[in-house]
């Protein structure tokens, strides 16, 4: 099973084409309730848009992301904020935070235990975690169509999805095991429009490279094009692409 995290990203393209990721994350800010003077960490901060939004509340915000391209772009967009480039399963801050915020990042970290341990260690006792990421069944159409392509070619054995999509029970248990009390956990279906005639293909190019089995990596583009076409009957309606996103949203506090 592949367990590595994806590290390298085309951060400029991400900002240009995937802006909906941080737009959706704004709902989660209501759970965070940032206050002036609080120290807040954006875990998996990407290009920093939500960290900047949180900083607008007067909180003292830092971000951490494993991708050097993302962290560098965040620094150049928001030079007054501090962005760390580090592996979120291993990094430890100099000083703990009042809250940790994480949007659309935790599904990229297959070592979920390592991430939960880091988040717990980043928080003061009583500190808050507000997180949202892909839950069990997320992008099921894409996952299923890819599995069909794998099985048709006899390539399914040993293949592991590049993402971590837990159920509520699984994730709440993981948080409890790592010193949290879970206050709210909910699964939300969120069909997401993928803009443009090549919306699905562009999404797959940006996020789906790990769907291509290693033996087919030299012909990744052909794999992703075929996958996109197979998804057309289910995910392209009335001239628009849609992905069947399913979000797990969690509010938890670190026990004293
Ligand atoms: C998501 O935001 O749900 C997601 C993004 C990329 C890959 C898989 C899921």
PDB file of C-alpha atoms and ligand atoms in Angstrom:
ATOM      1  CA  UNK A   1       0.000   0.000   0.000  1.00  0.00           C
ATOM      2  CA  UNK A   2       1.340   3.446  -0.916  1.00  0.00           C
ATOM      3  CA  UNK A   3       1.346   5.667   2.125  1.00  0.00           C
ATOM      4  CA  UNK A   4       3.409   8.651   0.992  1.00  0.00           C
ATOM      5  CA  UNK A   5       1.915  12.092   0.973  1.00  0.00           C
ATOM      6  CA  UNK A   6       1.803  14.109  -2.191  1.00  0.00           C
ATOM      7  CA  UNK A   7       4.392  16.848  -1.832  1.00  0.00           C
ATOM      8  CA  UNK A   8       4.675  18.767  -5.106  1.00  0.00           C
ATOM      9  CA  UNK A   9       1.906  20.969  -6.461  1.00  0.00           C
ATOM     10  CA  UNK A  10       1.451  23.475  -9.268  1.00  0.00           C
ATOM     11  CA  UNK A  11       0.419  26.150  -6.766  1.00  0.00           C
ATOM     12  CA  UNK A  12      -0.362  28.857  -9.353  1.00  0.00           C
ATOM     13  CA  UNK A  13      -2.644  26.536 -11.362  1.00  0.00           C
ATOM     14  CA  UNK A  14      -4.246  25.436  -8.101  1.00  0.00           C
ATOM     15  CA  UNK A  15      -5.158  29.043  -7.278  1.00  0.00           C
ATOM     16  CA  UNK A  16      -6.409  29.743 -10.803  1.00  0.00           C
ATOM     17  CA  UNK A  17      -8.585  26.660 -11.257  1.00  0.00           C
ATOM     18  CA  UNK A  18      -9.452  25.273  -7.814  1.00  0.00           C
ATOM     19  CA  UNK A  19     -10.507  28.425  -5.971  1.00  0.00           C
ATOM     20  CA  UNK A  20     -13.709  26.691  -4.889  1.00  0.00           C
ATOM     21  CA  UNK A  21     -11.666  24.699  -2.339  1.00  0.00           C
ATOM     22  CA  UNK A  22     -11.065  27.735  -0.140  1.00  0.00           C
ATOM     23  CA  UNK A  23     -14.479  29.266  -0.952  1.00  0.00           C
ATOM     24  CA  UNK A  24     -16.182  26.181   0.516  1.00  0.00           C
ATOM     25  CA  UNK A  25     -13.835  26.284   3.514  1.00  0.00           C
ATOM     26  CA  UNK A  26     -15.339  29.586   4.617  1.00  0.00           C
ATOM     27  CA  UNK A  27     -18.312  27.790   6.194  1.00  0.00           C
ATOM     28  CA  UNK A  28     -15.903  26.107   8.557  1.00  0.00           C
ATOM     29  CA  UNK A  29     -14.695  29.480   9.830  1.00  0.00           C
ATOM     30  CA  UNK A  30     -18.007  29.804  11.650  1.00  0.00           C
ATOM     31  CA  UNK A  31     -17.059  26.749  13.707  1.00  0.00           C
ATOM     32  CA  UNK A  32     -13.605  28.136  14.396  1.00  0.00           C
ATOM     33  CA  UNK A  33     -14.887  31.448  15.797  1.00  0.00           C
ATOM     34  CA  UNK A  34     -11.455  33.120  15.735  1.00  0.00           C
ATOM     35  CA  UNK A  35     -10.895  35.901  18.264  1.00  0.00           C
ATOM     36  CA  UNK A  36      -8.356  38.746  18.332  1.00  0.00           C
ATOM     37  CA  UNK A  37      -5.069  37.691  19.887  1.00  0.00           C
ATOM     38  CA  UNK A  38      -5.676  33.943  19.653  1.00  0.00           C
ATOM     39  CA  UNK A  39      -2.913  31.830  18.169  1.00  0.00           C
ATOM     40  CA  UNK A  40      -4.382  29.768  15.329  1.00  0.00           C
ATOM     41  CA  UNK A  41      -2.738  27.189  13.068  1.00  0.00           C
ATOM     42  CA  UNK A  42      -4.012  26.452   9.559  1.00  0.00           C
ATOM     43  CA  UNK A  43      -2.992  22.803   9.112  1.00  0.00           C
ATOM     44  CA  UNK A  44      -2.473  22.034   5.404  1.00  0.00           C
ATOM     45  CA  UNK A  45      -2.805  25.719   4.564  1.00  0.00           C
ATOM     46  CA  UNK A  46      -2.251  25.433   0.788  1.00  0.00           C
ATOM     47  CA  UNK A  47      -1.760  28.866  -0.761  1.00  0.00           C
ATOM     48  CA  UNK A  48      -2.859  30.655   2.409  1.00  0.00           C
ATOM     49  CA  UNK A  49      -6.221  32.210   1.470  1.00  0.00           C
ATOM     50  CA  UNK A  50      -8.098  30.892   4.489  1.00  0.00           C
ATOM     51  CA  UNK A  51      -5.201  31.635   6.855  1.00  0.00           C
ATOM     52  CA  UNK A  52      -5.408  35.249   5.638  1.00  0.00           C
ATOM     53  CA  UNK A  53      -9.142  35.287   6.124  1.00  0.00           C
ATOM     54  CA  UNK A  54      -8.728  34.016   9.712  1.00  0.00           C
ATOM     55  CA  UNK A  55      -6.048  36.653  10.335  1.00  0.00           C
ATOM     56  CA  UNK A  56      -8.657  39.251   9.365  1.00  0.00           C
ATOM     57  CA  UNK A  57     -10.374  38.503  12.695  1.00  0.00           C
ATOM     58  CA  UNK A  58      -7.325  39.806  14.565  1.00  0.00           C
ATOM     59  CA  UNK A  59      -6.021  36.323  15.401  1.00  0.00           C
ATOM     60  CA  UNK A  60      -2.328  35.543  15.166  1.00  0.00           C
ATOM     61  CA  UNK A  61      -2.272  32.938  12.368  1.00  0.00           C
ATOM     62  CA  UNK A  62       0.392  30.555  11.124  1.00  0.00           C
ATOM     63  CA  UNK A  63       0.117  27.930   8.400  1.00  0.00           C
ATOM     64  CA  UNK A  64       1.869  24.639   7.769  1.00  0.00           C
ATOM     65  CA  UNK A  65       1.951  22.695   4.504  1.00  0.00           C
ATOM     66  CA  UNK A  66       4.175  19.883   3.248  1.00  0.00           C
ATOM     67  CA  UNK A  67       4.375  21.359  -0.250  1.00  0.00           C
ATOM     68  CA  UNK A  68       7.229  23.833  -0.826  1.00  0.00           C
ATOM     69  CA  UNK A  69       5.324  25.302  -3.791  1.00  0.00           C
ATOM     70  CA  UNK A  70       2.192  25.921  -1.703  1.00  0.00           C
ATOM     71  CA  UNK A  71       4.098  27.358   1.280  1.00  0.00           C
ATOM     72  CA  UNK A  72       6.150  29.635  -0.999  1.00  0.00           C
ATOM     73  CA  UNK A  73       3.069  30.924  -2.796  1.00  0.00           C
ATOM     74  CA  UNK A  74       1.323  31.526   0.549  1.00  0.00           C
ATOM     75  CA  UNK A  75       4.348  33.529   1.764  1.00  0.00           C
ATOM     76  CA  UNK A  76       4.428  35.640  -1.383  1.00  0.00           C
ATOM     77  CA  UNK A  77       0.673  36.364  -1.239  1.00  0.00           C
ATOM     78  CA  UNK A  78       0.556  37.055   2.498  1.00  0.00           C
ATOM     79  CA  UNK A  79       4.019  38.218   3.619  1.00  0.00           C
ATOM     80  CA  UNK A  80       2.818  39.325   7.049  1.00  0.00           C
ATOM     81  CA  UNK A  81       1.829  35.743   7.993  1.00  0.00           C
ATOM     82  CA  UNK A  82       4.148  32.906   8.945  1.00  0.00           C
ATOM     83  CA  UNK A  83       3.998  29.771   6.780  1.00  0.00           C
ATOM     84  CA  UNK A  84       6.007  26.653   7.610  1.00  0.00           C
ATOM     85  CA  UNK A  85       6.892  24.051   5.015  1.00  0.00           C
ATOM     86  CA  UNK A  86       6.879  20.772   6.935  1.00  0.00           C
ATOM     87  CA  UNK A  87       5.413  17.280   7.121  1.00  0.00           C
ATOM     88  CA  UNK A  88       2.275  17.584   9.254  1.00  0.00           C
ATOM     89  CA  UNK A  89       2.756  14.109  10.717  1.00  0.00           C
ATOM     90  CA  UNK A  90       6.083  15.107  12.280  1.00  0.00           C
ATOM     91  CA  UNK A  91       6.209  18.891  12.717  1.00  0.00           C
ATOM     92  CA  UNK A  92       5.977  20.436  16.193  1.00  0.00           C
ATOM     93  CA  UNK A  93       5.541  24.203  16.826  1.00  0.00           C
ATOM     94  CA  UNK A  94       7.696  26.323  19.138  1.00  0.00           C
ATOM     95  CA  UNK A  95       4.582  27.449  21.002  1.00  0.00           C
ATOM     96  CA  UNK A  96       1.168  25.771  21.185  1.00  0.00           C
ATOM     97  CA  UNK A  97      -1.979  27.195  19.584  1.00  0.00           C
ATOM     98  CA  UNK A  98      -5.459  28.028  20.880  1.00  0.00           C
ATOM     99  CA  UNK A  99      -7.059  26.445  17.796  1.00  0.00           C
ATOM    100  CA  UNK A 100      -6.231  24.381  14.743  1.00  0.00           C
ATOM    101  CA  UNK A 101      -8.159  24.860  11.500  1.00  0.00           C
ATOM    102  CA  UNK A 102      -7.916  22.452   8.580  1.00  0.00           C
ATOM    103  CA  UNK A 103      -9.815  22.582   5.295  1.00  0.00           C
ATOM    104  CA  UNK A 104      -9.543  20.002   2.483  1.00  0.00           C
ATOM    105  CA  UNK A 105      -6.141  18.811   3.678  1.00  0.00           C
ATOM    106  CA  UNK A 106      -6.528  15.800   5.976  1.00  0.00           C
ATOM    107  CA  UNK A 107      -7.666  13.489   3.158  1.00  0.00           C
ATOM    108  CA  UNK A 108      -4.181  13.853   1.657  1.00  0.00           C
ATOM    109  CA  UNK A 109      -2.460  12.505   4.780  1.00  0.00           C
ATOM    110  CA  UNK A 110      -2.725   8.731   4.809  1.00  0.00           C
ATOM    111  CA  UNK A 111      -0.880   8.579   8.128  1.00  0.00           C
ATOM    112  CA  UNK A 112      -4.012   9.931   9.842  1.00  0.00           C
ATOM    113  CA  UNK A 113      -2.748   8.868  13.255  1.00  0.00           C
ATOM    114  CA  UNK A 114       0.436  10.902  12.737  1.00  0.00           C
ATOM    115  CA  UNK A 115      -1.621  13.939  11.712  1.00  0.00           C
ATOM    116  CA  UNK A 116      -3.974  13.591  14.721  1.00  0.00           C
ATOM    117  CA  UNK A 117      -0.994  13.310  17.067  1.00  0.00           C
ATOM    118  CA  UNK A 118       0.596  16.445  15.608  1.00  0.00           C
ATOM    119  CA  UNK A 119      -2.651  18.401  15.877  1.00  0.00           C
ATOM    120  CA  UNK A 120      -3.089  17.331  19.515  1.00  0.00           C
ATOM    121  CA  UNK A 121       0.511  18.315  20.278  1.00  0.00           C
ATOM    122  CA  UNK A 122      -0.006  21.701  18.599  1.00  0.00           C
ATOM    123  CA  UNK A 123      -2.947  22.602  20.863  1.00  0.00           C
ATOM    124  CA  UNK A 124      -3.164  24.007  24.350  1.00  0.00           C
ATOM    125  CA  UNK A 125      -5.356  21.945  26.714  1.00  0.00           C
ATOM    126  CA  UNK A 126      -8.946  22.956  25.906  1.00  0.00           C
ATOM    127  CA  UNK A 127      -7.831  24.081  22.435  1.00  0.00           C
ATOM    128  CA  UNK A 128     -10.168  23.595  19.501  1.00  0.00           C
ATOM    129  CA  UNK A 129      -9.913  21.633  16.248  1.00  0.00           C
ATOM    130  CA  UNK A 130     -12.243  22.681  13.407  1.00  0.00           C
ATOM    131  CA  UNK A 131     -11.631  20.480  10.381  1.00  0.00           C
ATOM    132  CA  UNK A 132     -13.308  19.520   7.150  1.00  0.00           C
ATOM    133  CA  UNK A 133     -12.135  17.011   4.550  1.00  0.00           C
ATOM    134  CA  UNK A 134     -13.331  14.147   2.365  1.00  0.00           C
ATOM    135  CA  UNK A 135     -15.408  11.569   4.236  1.00  0.00           C
ATOM    136  CA  UNK A 136     -16.267   7.937   3.484  1.00  0.00           C
ATOM    137  CA  UNK A 137     -17.841   7.740   0.020  1.00  0.00           C
ATOM    138  CA  UNK A 138     -16.262  10.978  -1.183  1.00  0.00           C
ATOM    139  CA  UNK A 139     -15.956  11.182  -4.996  1.00  0.00           C
ATOM    140  CA  UNK A 140     -17.420   7.680  -5.177  1.00  0.00           C
ATOM    141  CA  UNK A 141     -18.174   7.925  -8.920  1.00  0.00           C
ATOM    142  CA  UNK A 142     -14.542   8.717  -9.664  1.00  0.00           C
ATOM    143  CA  UNK A 143     -13.201   6.034  -7.336  1.00  0.00           C
ATOM    144  CA  UNK A 144     -15.570   3.388  -8.795  1.00  0.00           C
ATOM    145  CA  UNK A 145     -14.862   4.258 -12.434  1.00  0.00           C
ATOM    146  CA  UNK A 146     -11.138   4.122 -11.725  1.00  0.00           C
ATOM    147  CA  UNK A 147     -11.531   0.740 -10.046  1.00  0.00           C
ATOM    148  CA  UNK A 148     -13.377  -0.552 -13.125  1.00  0.00           C
ATOM    149  CA  UNK A 149     -10.455   0.570 -15.309  1.00  0.00           C
ATOM    150  CA  UNK A 150      -8.004  -1.135 -12.965  1.00  0.00           C
ATOM    151  CA  UNK A 151      -9.911  -4.438 -12.878  1.00  0.00           C
ATOM    152  CA  UNK A 152     -10.431  -4.506 -16.651  1.00  0.00           C
ATOM    153  CA  UNK A 153      -6.649  -4.397 -17.011  1.00  0.00           C
ATOM    154  CA  UNK A 154      -5.919  -6.774 -14.096  1.00  0.00           C
ATOM    155  CA  UNK A 155      -4.147  -3.963 -12.225  1.00  0.00           C
ATOM    156  CA  UNK A 156      -6.289  -3.747  -9.074  1.00  0.00           C
ATOM    157  CA  UNK A 157      -4.130  -5.926  -6.847  1.00  0.00           C
ATOM    158  CA  UNK A 158      -2.010  -3.805  -4.504  1.00  0.00           C
ATOM    159  CA  UNK A 159      -3.574  -0.553  -5.711  1.00  0.00           C
ATOM    160  CA  UNK A 160      -4.413   1.864  -2.885  1.00  0.00           C
ATOM    161  CA  UNK A 161      -6.335   5.104  -3.198  1.00  0.00           C
ATOM    162  CA  UNK A 162      -4.170   8.191  -2.742  1.00  0.00           C
ATOM    163  CA  UNK A 163      -6.648   9.590  -0.189  1.00  0.00           C
ATOM    164  CA  UNK A 164      -7.934   8.964   3.334  1.00  0.00           C
ATOM    165  CA  UNK A 165     -11.747   9.176   3.495  1.00  0.00           C
ATOM    166  CA  UNK A 166     -12.878   7.947   6.954  1.00  0.00           C
ATOM    167  CA  UNK A 167     -16.372   7.438   8.339  1.00  0.00           C
ATOM    168  CA  UNK A 168     -17.582   9.512  11.304  1.00  0.00           C
ATOM    169  CA  UNK A 169     -17.031   6.559  13.660  1.00  0.00           C
ATOM    170  CA  UNK A 170     -13.539   5.897  12.417  1.00  0.00           C
ATOM    171  CA  UNK A 171     -12.400   9.504  12.661  1.00  0.00           C
ATOM    172  CA  UNK A 172     -14.093  10.284  15.973  1.00  0.00           C
ATOM    173  CA  UNK A 173     -12.404   7.189  17.473  1.00  0.00           C
ATOM    174  CA  UNK A 174      -9.028   8.290  16.127  1.00  0.00           C
ATOM    175  CA  UNK A 175      -9.447  11.732  17.683  1.00  0.00           C
ATOM    176  CA  UNK A 176     -10.560  10.268  21.010  1.00  0.00           C
ATOM    177  CA  UNK A 177      -7.557   7.959  21.027  1.00  0.00           C
ATOM    178  CA  UNK A 178      -5.355  11.004  20.555  1.00  0.00           C
ATOM    179  CA  UNK A 179      -6.702  13.041  23.453  1.00  0.00           C
ATOM    180  CA  UNK A 180      -9.696  14.855  21.961  1.00  0.00           C
ATOM    181  CA  UNK A 181     -13.310  15.145  22.955  1.00  0.00           C
ATOM    182  CA  UNK A 182     -15.423  15.217  19.789  1.00  0.00           C
ATOM    183  CA  UNK A 183     -18.249  17.763  20.082  1.00  0.00           C
ATOM    184  CA  UNK A 184     -19.710  17.544  16.572  1.00  0.00           C
ATOM    185  CA  UNK A 185     -19.049  15.279  13.589  1.00  0.00           C
ATOM    186  CA  UNK A 186     -21.206  15.387  10.501  1.00  0.00           C
ATOM    187  CA  UNK A 187     -21.151  14.028   6.956  1.00  0.00           C
ATOM    188  CA  UNK A 188     -22.331  16.467   4.305  1.00  0.00           C
ATOM    189  CA  UNK A 189     -23.019  15.648   0.644  1.00  0.00           C
ATOM    190  CA  UNK A 190     -21.729  18.525  -1.405  1.00  0.00           C
ATOM    191  CA  UNK A 191     -22.045  18.059  -5.180  1.00  0.00           C
ATOM    192  CA  UNK A 192     -19.351  20.332  -6.572  1.00  0.00           C
ATOM    193  CA  UNK A 193     -19.359  21.969 -10.006  1.00  0.00           C
ATOM    194  CA  UNK A 194     -16.149  21.534 -11.985  1.00  0.00           C
ATOM    195  CA  UNK A 195     -16.042  24.446 -14.370  1.00  0.00           C
ATOM    196  CA  UNK A 196     -15.543  24.190 -18.103  1.00  0.00           C
ATOM    197  CA  UNK A 197     -15.899  21.647 -20.884  1.00  0.00           C
ATOM    198  CA  UNK A 198     -12.814  19.853 -19.490  1.00  0.00           C
ATOM    199  CA  UNK A 199     -13.817  20.359 -15.851  1.00  0.00           C
ATOM    200  CA  UNK A 200     -13.480  16.719 -14.848  1.00  0.00           C
ATOM    201  CA  UNK A 201     -10.255  16.213 -16.768  1.00  0.00           C
ATOM    202  CA  UNK A 202      -8.738  19.316 -15.191  1.00  0.00           C
ATOM    203  CA  UNK A 203      -9.773  18.107 -11.735  1.00  0.00           C
ATOM    204  CA  UNK A 204      -8.199  14.716 -12.425  1.00  0.00           C
ATOM    205  CA  UNK A 205      -5.002  16.366 -13.688  1.00  0.00           C
ATOM    206  CA  UNK A 206      -4.760  18.483 -10.538  1.00  0.00           C
ATOM    207  CA  UNK A 207      -5.824  15.922  -7.927  1.00  0.00           C
ATOM    208  CA  UNK A 208      -5.954  12.490  -9.525  1.00  0.00           C
ATOM    209  CA  UNK A 209      -2.413  11.584 -10.468  1.00  0.00           C
ATOM    210  CA  UNK A 210      -2.427   8.953  -7.701  1.00  0.00           C
ATOM    211  CA  UNK A 211      -5.349   7.190  -9.414  1.00  0.00           C
ATOM    212  CA  UNK A 212      -3.034   6.092 -12.194  1.00  0.00           C
ATOM    213  CA  UNK A 213      -1.316   2.814 -11.293  1.00  0.00           C
ATOM    214  CA  UNK A 214       2.465   3.021 -11.226  1.00  0.00           C
ATOM    215  CA  UNK A 215       2.887   0.792 -14.306  1.00  0.00           C
ATOM    216  CA  UNK A 216       0.786   3.259 -16.359  1.00  0.00           C
ATOM    217  CA  UNK A 217       2.418   6.498 -15.170  1.00  0.00           C
ATOM    218  CA  UNK A 218       4.210   7.090 -18.493  1.00  0.00           C
ATOM    219  CA  UNK A 219       0.750   7.400 -20.070  1.00  0.00           C
ATOM    220  CA  UNK A 220      -1.007   9.243 -17.223  1.00  0.00           C
ATOM    221  CA  UNK A 221      -2.754  11.727 -19.492  1.00  0.00           C
ATOM    222  CA  UNK A 222      -4.347   8.927 -21.556  1.00  0.00           C
ATOM    223  CA  UNK A 223      -5.512   7.173 -18.351  1.00  0.00           C
ATOM    224  CA  UNK A 224      -7.085  10.342 -16.985  1.00  0.00           C
ATOM    225  CA  UNK A 225      -8.738  11.201 -20.321  1.00  0.00           C
ATOM    226  CA  UNK A 226     -10.307   7.760 -20.500  1.00  0.00           C
ATOM    227  CA  UNK A 227     -11.439   8.043 -16.885  1.00  0.00           C
ATOM    228  CA  UNK A 228     -12.987  11.440 -17.556  1.00  0.00           C
ATOM    229  CA  UNK A 229     -14.884  10.082 -20.586  1.00  0.00           C
ATOM    230  CA  UNK A 230     -16.153   7.106 -18.574  1.00  0.00           C
ATOM    231  CA  UNK A 231     -17.498   9.552 -15.996  1.00  0.00           C
ATOM    232  CA  UNK A 232     -19.385  11.617 -18.574  1.00  0.00           C
ATOM    233  CA  UNK A 233     -22.714   9.698 -18.447  1.00  0.00           C
ATOM    234  CA  UNK A 234     -22.898  10.067 -14.654  1.00  0.00           C
ATOM    235  CA  UNK A 235     -21.165  13.365 -13.916  1.00  0.00           C
ATOM    236  CA  UNK A 236     -21.867  15.593 -16.956  1.00  0.00           C
ATOM    237  CA  UNK A 237     -25.395  16.970 -17.012  1.00  0.00           C
ATOM    238  CA  UNK A 238     -26.888  19.893 -18.936  1.00  0.00           C
ATOM    239  CA  UNK A 239     -23.492  21.043 -20.115  1.00  0.00           C
ATOM    240  CA  UNK A 240     -21.797  21.011 -16.701  1.00  0.00           C
ATOM    241  CA  UNK A 241     -19.507  18.644 -14.819  1.00  0.00           C
ATOM    242  CA  UNK A 242     -20.158  17.763 -11.206  1.00  0.00           C
ATOM    243  CA  UNK A 243     -18.112  15.792  -8.655  1.00  0.00           C
ATOM    244  CA  UNK A 244     -19.875  13.942  -5.836  1.00  0.00           C
ATOM    245  CA  UNK A 245     -17.984  15.471  -2.920  1.00  0.00           C
ATOM    246  CA  UNK A 246     -18.858  14.252   0.545  1.00  0.00           C
ATOM    247  CA  UNK A 247     -17.396  16.156   3.460  1.00  0.00           C
ATOM    248  CA  UNK A 248     -16.641  15.071   7.004  1.00  0.00           C
ATOM    249  CA  UNK A 249     -16.788  18.105   9.270  1.00  0.00           C
ATOM    250  CA  UNK A 250     -15.503  17.862  12.831  1.00  0.00           C
ATOM    251  CA  UNK A 251     -15.366  20.074  15.896  1.00  0.00           C
ATOM    252  CA  UNK A 252     -13.284  18.710  18.779  1.00  0.00           C
ATOM    253  CA  UNK A 253     -11.410  19.981  21.818  1.00  0.00           C
ATOM    254  CA  UNK A 254      -8.143  18.773  23.247  1.00  0.00           C
ATOM    255  CA  UNK A 255      -8.798  17.388  26.702  1.00  0.00           C
ATOM    256  CA  UNK A 256      -6.969  19.043  29.573  1.00  0.00           C
TER     257      UNK A 256
HETATM  258  C1  LIG B   1     -11.784  16.797  -1.883  1.00  0.00           C
HETATM  259  O1  LIG B   1     -11.586  17.990  -1.660  1.00  0.00           O
HETATM  260  O2  LIG B   1     -12.735  16.157  -1.445  1.00  0.00           O
HETATM  261  C2  LIG B   1     -10.788  16.086  -2.690  1.00  0.00           C
HETATM  262  C3  LIG B   1      -9.854  16.788  -3.361  1.00  0.00           C
HETATM  263  C4  LIG B   1      -8.946  16.109  -4.084  1.00  0.00           C
HETATM  264  C5  LIG B   1      -8.962  14.746  -4.135  1.00  0.00           C
HETATM  265  C6  LIG B   1      -9.918  14.070  -3.455  1.00  0.00           C
HETATM  266  C7  LIG B   1     -10.839  14.748  -2.736  1.00  0.00           C
END
